[in-house]
Amino acid sequence: MRPLLSGDAVGMSAGGGRIEIRGVHHEYMRQGDKVPQVALAAVDLDVAPGEFVCLLGSSGCGKSTLLMIVAGLFRPTSGEVLLDGAAVTGPSRDRGVVFQEYALLPWKTVRSNIALGPRLAGASRRDANRIAEEYLELVGMPQVGDKYPHELSGGMRQRAAVARTLAAKPKVLLMDEPFAAVDAQTRSVLQEELIGIWARTQQTVVFVTHSVEEAALLADRVVVMSSAPGRVKEIFAVELPHDERFEPEMAPEVAGVAAKLLTTVRTSRPVRNKGSEQWSA
């Protein structure tokens, strides 16, 4: 794996946090429905400090909903999420979120976007800009601080979004299919760079994806979720060394992991029962 830093960006992480998900159940009402829809049912999951976990499953399995509950952006109908033993009751700087959409402020430069978190935390403008430059270096874009988001490619905008989230130094990095909107070549580069950043920062990462290949490349463990409603179907430990997964000679081993994941995902999809409107997983 190529090095990501040409300099030494220091003091970049608050360390990884421990996530405990206990009996999380979530319901919601759709327009026109008379009864609530169940998105998640009895989800239990522990994520160790510094671990990289992928939530994998077909569309509608509740993986993004679970991520938003961990972020504190959704409140579960029942159950709880703990971060380092404290209940999650809303958003916090301890948890940074990277969405599929870049969500950069278009009227601010890239540097100002990244400096926003440190400024809100009380850093001076000078210190916040210095932190922003460190994180631009970390994501391999030291030259774009004065540009505006519309001047960047999709891949560069996503790098900037990752840098902005990291600059707030969260214990947990929550990522909701962040590379889905970029082309395959850019996605591969971003995946490898993300693993390099994670290795440096030691943050806990929970990463939502519907791609078995992406999960096989990134995760320490892959949590396969079933649909209707979302539950933890199976958890796979990926034993391949992180720093070797992107090497060409490792492609057969990575493909083998992806094939096992795909088999489980296929058996986790909802199947319509004959003569019934019910779905079963």
mmCIF file of C-alpha atoms in Angstrom:
data_model
loop_
_atom_site.group_PDB
_atom_site.id
_atom_site.type_symbol
_atom_site.label_atom_id
_atom_site.label_comp_id
_atom_site.label_asym_id
_atom_site.label_seq_id
_atom_site.Cartn_x
_atom_site.Cartn_y
_atom_site.Cartn_z
ATOM 1 C CA MET A 1 0.000 0.000 0.000
ATOM 2 C CA ARG A 2 1.406 3.404 -0.930
ATOM 3 C CA PRO A 3 1.996 5.911 1.882
ATOM 4 C CA LEU A 4 -0.742 8.520 2.252
ATOM 5 C CA LEU A 5 1.249 11.227 3.954
ATOM 6 C CA SER A 6 4.196 13.180 2.641
ATOM 7 C CA GLY A 7 4.513 14.953 5.990
ATOM 8 C CA ASP A 8 3.751 14.123 9.584
ATOM 9 C CA ALA A 9 0.220 15.120 10.541
ATOM 10 C CA VAL A 10 0.254 14.740 14.294
ATOM 11 C CA GLY A 11 -2.365 14.366 16.990
ATOM 12 C CA MET A 12 -5.050 13.356 14.542
ATOM 13 C CA SER A 13 -7.346 11.128 16.544
ATOM 14 C CA ALA A 14 -9.132 10.927 19.836
ATOM 15 C CA GLY A 15 -8.861 7.138 19.565
ATOM 16 C CA GLY A 16 -11.589 4.681 18.768
ATOM 17 C CA GLY A 17 -14.759 4.342 20.791
ATOM 18 C CA ARG A 18 -16.607 1.194 21.839
ATOM 19 C CA ILE A 19 -20.132 0.823 20.434
ATOM 20 C CA GLU A 20 -22.757 -1.348 22.100
ATOM 21 C CA ILE A 21 -26.115 -1.839 20.351
ATOM 22 C CA ARG A 22 -28.674 -3.446 22.631
ATOM 23 C CA GLY A 23 -32.087 -4.676 21.470
ATOM 24 C CA VAL A 24 -32.597 -1.894 18.944
ATOM 25 C CA HIS A 25 -36.065 -1.913 17.394
ATOM 26 C CA HIS A 26 -37.225 0.805 15.007
ATOM 27 C CA GLU A 27 -40.601 1.498 13.424
ATOM 28 C CA TYR A 28 -41.794 4.238 11.091
ATOM 29 C CA MET A 29 -45.008 5.269 9.348
ATOM 30 C CA ARG A 30 -45.252 5.633 5.576
ATOM 31 C CA GLN A 31 -47.775 7.976 4.026
ATOM 32 C CA GLY A 32 -51.092 6.172 3.647
ATOM 33 C CA ASP A 33 -50.185 3.292 5.960
ATOM 34 C CA LYS A 34 -52.408 2.408 8.895
ATOM 35 C CA VAL A 35 -49.824 0.324 10.719
ATOM 36 C CA PRO A 36 -46.142 1.116 11.280
ATOM 37 C CA GLN A 37 -43.408 -0.491 9.210
ATOM 38 C CA VAL A 38 -40.701 -2.310 11.157
ATOM 39 C CA ALA A 39 -37.241 -1.318 9.913
ATOM 40 C CA LEU A 40 -35.165 -3.025 12.602
ATOM 41 C CA ALA A 41 -35.993 -5.771 15.092
ATOM 42 C CA ALA A 42 -33.944 -6.830 18.120
ATOM 43 C CA VAL A 43 -30.535 -5.777 16.775
ATOM 44 C CA ASP A 44 -27.616 -6.539 19.098
ATOM 45 C CA LEU A 45 -24.047 -5.735 18.085
ATOM 46 C CA ASP A 46 -20.745 -4.828 19.755
ATOM 47 C CA VAL A 47 -18.016 -2.926 17.907
ATOM 48 C CA ALA A 48 -14.605 -2.833 19.568
ATOM 49 C CA PRO A 49 -12.483 0.336 19.783
ATOM 50 C CA GLY A 50 -10.525 0.801 16.570
ATOM 51 C CA GLU A 51 -12.443 -1.906 14.703
ATOM 52 C CA PHE A 52 -13.593 -1.527 11.086
ATOM 53 C CA VAL A 53 -17.063 -3.049 10.696
ATOM 54 C CA CYS A 54 -19.133 -3.140 7.512
ATOM 55 C CA LEU A 55 -22.930 -3.373 7.573
ATOM 56 C CA LEU A 56 -23.883 -5.336 4.465
ATOM 57 C CA GLY A 57 -27.239 -6.244 2.997
ATOM 58 C CA SER A 58 -29.723 -5.686 0.220
ATOM 59 C CA SER A 59 -31.702 -2.461 -0.138
ATOM 60 C CA GLY A 60 -34.280 -2.020 2.598
ATOM 61 C CA CYS A 61 -32.546 -4.162 5.223
ATOM 62 C CA GLY A 62 -32.200 -1.231 7.630
ATOM 63 C CA LYS A 63 -28.423 -0.835 7.551
ATOM 64 C CA SER A 64 -28.531 2.934 6.959
ATOM 65 C CA THR A 65 -31.261 3.294 9.573
ATOM 66 C CA LEU A 66 -29.049 1.510 12.097
ATOM 67 C CA LEU A 67 -26.144 3.803 11.206
ATOM 68 C CA MET A 68 -28.307 6.895 11.737
ATOM 69 C CA ILE A 69 -29.388 5.545 15.129
ATOM 70 C CA VAL A 70 -25.734 5.094 16.134
ATOM 71 C CA ALA A 71 -25.117 8.649 14.891
ATOM 72 C CA GLY A 72 -27.921 9.925 17.112
ATOM 73 C CA LEU A 73 -29.832 11.312 14.128
ATOM 74 C CA PHE A 74 -32.679 8.794 14.600
ATOM 75 C CA ARG A 75 -34.119 7.667 17.920
ATOM 76 C CA PRO A 76 -34.919 3.944 18.119
ATOM 77 C CA THR A 77 -38.446 2.905 19.030
ATOM 78 C CA SER A 78 -36.902 0.742 21.742
ATOM 79 C CA GLY A 79 -33.469 -0.471 22.753
ATOM 80 C CA GLU A 80 -30.348 1.613 23.162
ATOM 81 C CA VAL A 81 -26.920 2.437 21.758
ATOM 82 C CA LEU A 82 -23.966 3.074 24.059
ATOM 83 C CA LEU A 83 -20.689 4.767 23.182
ATOM 84 C CA ASP A 84 -17.998 4.006 25.754
ATOM 85 C CA GLY A 85 -20.770 3.136 28.195
ATOM 86 C CA ALA A 86 -22.762 6.361 27.751
ATOM 87 C CA ALA A 87 -26.196 6.306 26.118
ATOM 88 C CA VAL A 88 -26.469 7.882 22.658
ATOM 89 C CA THR A 89 -29.345 10.372 22.798
ATOM 90 C CA GLY A 90 -28.458 12.678 19.912
ATOM 91 C CA PRO A 91 -25.625 13.834 17.628
ATOM 92 C CA SER A 92 -22.204 14.446 19.136
ATOM 93 C CA ARG A 93 -18.698 15.350 18.018
ATOM 94 C CA ASP A 94 -17.678 11.887 19.259
ATOM 95 C CA ARG A 95 -19.424 10.484 16.168
ATOM 96 C CA GLY A 96 -18.653 11.831 12.702
ATOM 97 C CA VAL A 97 -20.824 10.936 9.707
ATOM 98 C CA VAL A 98 -19.821 10.766 6.037
ATOM 99 C CA PHE A 99 -22.852 10.570 3.771
ATOM 100 C CA GLN A 100 -23.185 9.370 0.182
ATOM 101 C CA GLU A 101 -23.848 12.983 -0.791
ATOM 102 C CA TYR A 102 -20.834 15.178 -0.139
ATOM 103 C CA ALA A 103 -22.807 17.810 1.869
ATOM 104 C CA LEU A 104 -20.017 20.391 1.632
ATOM 105 C CA LEU A 105 -21.033 24.035 2.067
ATOM 106 C CA PRO A 106 -20.817 25.390 -1.510
ATOM 107 C CA TRP A 107 -20.111 29.001 -0.481
ATOM 108 C CA LYS A 108 -17.039 28.051 1.558
ATOM 109 C CA THR A 109 -13.629 26.994 0.313
ATOM 110 C CA VAL A 110 -12.481 23.438 0.891
ATOM 111 C CA ARG A 111 -10.192 24.648 3.671
ATOM 112 C CA SER A 112 -13.035 26.522 5.365
ATOM 113 C CA ASN A 113 -15.304 23.482 5.108
ATOM 114 C CA ILE A 114 -12.728 21.318 6.850
ATOM 115 C CA ALA A 115 -11.910 24.009 9.434
ATOM 116 C CA LEU A 116 -15.576 24.349 10.439
ATOM 117 C CA GLY A 117 -15.504 21.516 13.002
ATOM 118 C CA PRO A 118 -12.425 22.796 14.842
ATOM 119 C CA ARG A 119 -13.861 26.353 14.791
ATOM 120 C CA LEU A 120 -17.119 25.141 16.357
ATOM 121 C CA ALA A 121 -15.042 23.348 18.991
ATOM 122 C CA GLY A 122 -13.401 26.648 19.940
ATOM 123 C CA ALA A 123 -10.191 26.673 17.885
ATOM 124 C CA SER A 124 -8.912 30.003 16.618
ATOM 125 C CA ARG A 125 -9.144 30.672 12.893
ATOM 126 C CA ARG A 126 -5.390 30.213 12.564
ATOM 127 C CA ASP A 127 -5.373 26.883 14.412
ATOM 128 C CA ALA A 128 -8.462 25.659 12.571
ATOM 129 C CA ASN A 129 -6.847 26.429 9.209
ATOM 130 C CA ARG A 130 -3.676 24.628 10.306
ATOM 131 C CA ILE A 131 -5.752 21.576 11.249
ATOM 132 C CA ALA A 132 -7.537 21.763 7.896
ATOM 133 C CA GLU A 133 -4.204 21.747 6.073
ATOM 134 C CA GLU A 134 -3.108 18.669 8.041
ATOM 135 C CA TYR A 135 -6.224 16.783 7.010
ATOM 136 C CA LEU A 136 -5.964 17.910 3.407
ATOM 137 C CA GLU A 137 -2.483 16.401 3.506
ATOM 138 C CA LEU A 138 -3.886 13.237 5.069
ATOM 139 C CA VAL A 139 -6.368 12.700 2.222
ATOM 140 C CA GLY A 140 -3.775 13.526 -0.431
ATOM 141 C CA MET A 141 -5.071 16.957 -1.500
ATOM 142 C CA PRO A 142 -2.724 19.597 -0.021
ATOM 143 C CA GLN A 143 -3.161 21.836 -3.065
ATOM 144 C CA VAL A 144 -6.929 22.383 -3.112
ATOM 145 C CA GLY A 145 -7.610 24.341 0.077
ATOM 146 C CA ASP A 146 -8.512 27.552 -1.769
ATOM 147 C CA LYS A 147 -10.874 25.858 -4.216
ATOM 148 C CA TYR A 148 -14.647 25.636 -3.878
ATOM 149 C CA PRO A 149 -16.523 22.306 -3.892
ATOM 150 C CA HIS A 150 -17.915 22.831 -7.413
ATOM 151 C CA GLU A 151 -14.350 23.057 -8.722
ATOM 152 C CA LEU A 152 -13.499 19.518 -7.572
ATOM 153 C CA SER A 153 -14.201 16.127 -9.109
ATOM 154 C CA GLY A 154 -16.588 13.753 -7.347
ATOM 155 C CA GLY A 155 -13.736 11.772 -5.849
ATOM 156 C CA MET A 156 -12.020 14.906 -4.576
ATOM 157 C CA ARG A 157 -15.248 16.197 -3.044
ATOM 158 C CA GLN A 158 -15.630 12.922 -1.166
ATOM 159 C CA ARG A 159 -12.038 13.155 0.058
ATOM 160 C CA ALA A 160 -12.832 16.653 1.305
ATOM 161 C CA ALA A 161 -15.955 15.359 3.061
ATOM 162 C CA VAL A 162 -13.886 12.666 4.795
ATOM 163 C CA ALA A 163 -11.266 15.250 5.800
ATOM 164 C CA ARG A 164 -13.958 17.552 7.205
ATOM 165 C CA THR A 165 -15.351 14.721 9.344
ATOM 166 C CA LEU A 166 -11.924 13.606 10.538
ATOM 167 C CA ALA A 167 -10.896 17.145 11.463
ATOM 168 C CA ALA A 168 -13.453 17.107 14.275
ATOM 169 C CA LYS A 169 -11.490 14.132 15.711
ATOM 170 C CA PRO A 170 -14.449 11.829 16.389
ATOM 171 C CA LYS A 171 -13.970 8.547 18.206
ATOM 172 C CA VAL A 172 -16.276 6.855 15.702
ATOM 173 C CA LEU A 173 -16.459 7.381 11.956
ATOM 174 C CA LEU A 174 -19.852 6.432 10.475
ATOM 175 C CA MET A 175 -19.955 6.089 6.687
ATOM 176 C CA ASP A 176 -23.145 5.587 4.669
ATOM 177 C CA GLU A 177 -22.150 4.177 1.257
ATOM 178 C CA PRO A 178 -19.705 7.070 0.803
ATOM 179 C CA PHE A 179 -18.188 5.826 -2.465
ATOM 180 C CA ALA A 180 -21.363 4.701 -4.233
ATOM 181 C CA ALA A 181 -21.582 7.787 -6.448
ATOM 182 C CA VAL A 182 -18.057 7.645 -7.922
ATOM 183 C CA ASP A 183 -16.697 5.554 -10.775
ATOM 184 C CA ALA A 184 -15.131 2.156 -10.153
ATOM 185 C CA GLN A 185 -11.521 3.294 -10.556
ATOM 186 C CA THR A 186 -11.951 6.244 -8.187
ATOM 187 C CA ARG A 187 -13.799 4.009 -5.723
ATOM 188 C CA SER A 188 -10.868 1.602 -5.592
ATOM 189 C CA VAL A 189 -8.443 4.448 -4.880
ATOM 190 C CA LEU A 190 -10.699 5.895 -2.168
ATOM 191 C CA GLN A 191 -11.119 2.495 -0.524
ATOM 192 C CA GLU A 192 -7.370 1.994 -0.288
ATOM 193 C CA GLU A 193 -6.829 5.524 0.994
ATOM 194 C CA LEU A 194 -9.533 5.051 3.624
ATOM 195 C CA ILE A 195 -7.776 1.960 4.983
ATOM 196 C CA GLY A 196 -4.533 3.928 5.162
ATOM 197 C CA ILE A 197 -6.249 6.750 7.049
ATOM 198 C CA TRP A 198 -7.938 4.294 9.424
ATOM 199 C CA ALA A 199 -4.579 2.619 10.114
ATOM 200 C CA ARG A 200 -3.138 6.007 11.076
ATOM 201 C CA THR A 201 -6.026 7.366 13.150
ATOM 202 C CA GLN A 202 -7.131 4.131 14.914
ATOM 203 C CA GLN A 203 -10.727 5.346 14.886
ATOM 204 C CA THR A 204 -13.658 2.978 15.084
ATOM 205 C CA VAL A 205 -15.372 2.762 11.681
ATOM 206 C CA VAL A 206 -18.876 1.547 10.868
ATOM 207 C CA PHE A 207 -19.322 1.493 7.096
ATOM 208 C CA VAL A 208 -22.592 0.797 5.274
ATOM 209 C CA THR A 209 -22.352 -0.899 1.886
ATOM 210 C CA HIS A 210 -24.354 -3.115 -0.446
ATOM 211 C CA SER A 211 -21.178 -4.291 -2.204
ATOM 212 C CA VAL A 212 -19.733 -7.651 -1.118
ATOM 213 C CA GLU A 213 -16.432 -6.762 -2.795
ATOM 214 C CA GLU A 214 -16.166 -3.512 -0.838
ATOM 215 C CA ALA A 215 -16.926 -5.273 2.435
ATOM 216 C CA ALA A 216 -14.305 -7.939 1.722
ATOM 217 C CA LEU A 217 -11.674 -5.275 1.013
ATOM 218 C CA LEU A 218 -12.349 -3.047 4.009
ATOM 219 C CA ALA A 219 -13.733 -4.829 7.029
ATOM 220 C CA ASP A 220 -12.357 -6.553 10.088
ATOM 221 C CA ARG A 221 -15.861 -7.986 10.435
ATOM 222 C CA VAL A 222 -18.857 -7.927 8.104
ATOM 223 C CA VAL A 223 -22.337 -7.839 9.625
ATOM 224 C CA VAL A 224 -24.797 -9.294 7.097
ATOM 225 C CA MET A 225 -28.310 -8.020 7.721
ATOM 226 C CA SER A 226 -31.557 -9.686 6.680
ATOM 227 C CA SER A 227 -34.618 -7.795 5.478
ATOM 228 C CA ALA A 228 -38.247 -7.444 6.541
ATOM 229 C CA PRO A 229 -37.414 -6.422 9.224
ATOM 230 C CA GLY A 230 -33.689 -5.786 9.534
ATOM 231 C CA ARG A 231 -31.861 -8.205 11.797
ATOM 232 C CA VAL A 232 -28.283 -9.404 12.170
ATOM 233 C CA LYS A 233 -28.210 -12.516 9.975
ATOM 234 C CA GLU A 234 -24.561 -13.474 10.326
ATOM 235 C CA ILE A 235 -21.209 -11.936 11.244
ATOM 236 C CA PHE A 236 -18.064 -12.786 9.271
ATOM 237 C CA ALA A 237 -14.511 -12.165 10.424
ATOM 238 C CA VAL A 238 -12.258 -11.282 7.479
ATOM 239 C CA GLU A 239 -8.856 -12.737 8.295
ATOM 240 C CA LEU A 240 -6.898 -11.272 5.368
ATOM 241 C CA PRO A 241 -4.231 -8.690 6.345
ATOM 242 C CA HIS A 242 -5.489 -5.177 5.598
ATOM 243 C CA ASP A 243 -2.225 -4.005 4.102
ATOM 244 C CA GLU A 244 -2.251 -6.821 1.531
ATOM 245 C CA ARG A 245 -5.868 -6.867 0.338
ATOM 246 C CA PHE A 246 -5.307 -4.375 -2.477
ATOM 247 C CA GLU A 247 -2.316 -6.252 -3.908
ATOM 248 C CA PRO A 248 -3.064 -7.984 -7.250
ATOM 249 C CA GLU A 249 -1.882 -11.372 -5.989
ATOM 250 C CA MET A 250 -4.496 -11.215 -3.206
ATOM 251 C CA ALA A 251 -7.394 -10.851 -5.633
ATOM 252 C CA PRO A 252 -8.394 -14.568 -5.509
ATOM 253 C CA GLU A 253 -8.518 -14.559 -1.693
ATOM 254 C CA VAL A 254 -10.574 -11.347 -1.604
ATOM 255 C CA ALA A 255 -12.901 -12.758 -4.262
ATOM 256 C CA GLY A 256 -13.353 -15.895 -2.163
ATOM 257 C CA VAL A 257 -14.457 -13.826 0.840
ATOM 258 C CA ALA A 258 -16.797 -11.806 -1.381
ATOM 259 C CA ALA A 259 -18.351 -15.007 -2.748
ATOM 260 C CA LYS A 260 -19.119 -16.269 0.765
ATOM 261 C CA LEU A 261 -20.672 -12.924 1.661
ATOM 262 C CA LEU A 262 -22.776 -12.933 -1.495
ATOM 263 C CA THR A 263 -24.182 -16.364 -0.691
ATOM 264 C CA THR A 264 -25.272 -15.172 2.741
ATOM 265 C CA VAL A 265 -26.742 -11.914 1.396
ATOM 266 C CA ARG A 266 -28.811 -13.847 -1.152
ATOM 267 C CA THR A 267 -30.285 -16.092 1.529
ATOM 268 C CA SER A 268 -31.089 -12.996 3.627
ATOM 269 C CA ARG A 269 -33.351 -11.339 1.066
ATOM 270 C CA PRO A 270 -37.098 -11.349 1.628
ATOM 271 C CA VAL A 271 -39.041 -14.053 -0.232
ATOM 272 C CA ARG A 272 -42.773 -13.718 -0.916
ATOM 273 C CA ASN A 273 -44.817 -16.615 0.409
ATOM 274 C CA LYS A 274 -47.247 -18.110 -2.088
ATOM 275 C CA GLY A 275 -50.809 -16.858 -1.633
ATOM 276 C CA SER A 276 -49.753 -14.317 0.969
ATOM 277 C CA GLU A 277 -48.820 -10.678 1.166
ATOM 278 C CA GLN A 278 -46.280 -11.437 3.873
ATOM 279 C CA TRP A 279 -42.527 -11.497 3.376
ATOM 280 C CA SER A 280 -40.145 -13.825 5.149
ATOM 281 C CA ALA A 281 -36.371 -13.821 5.365
#
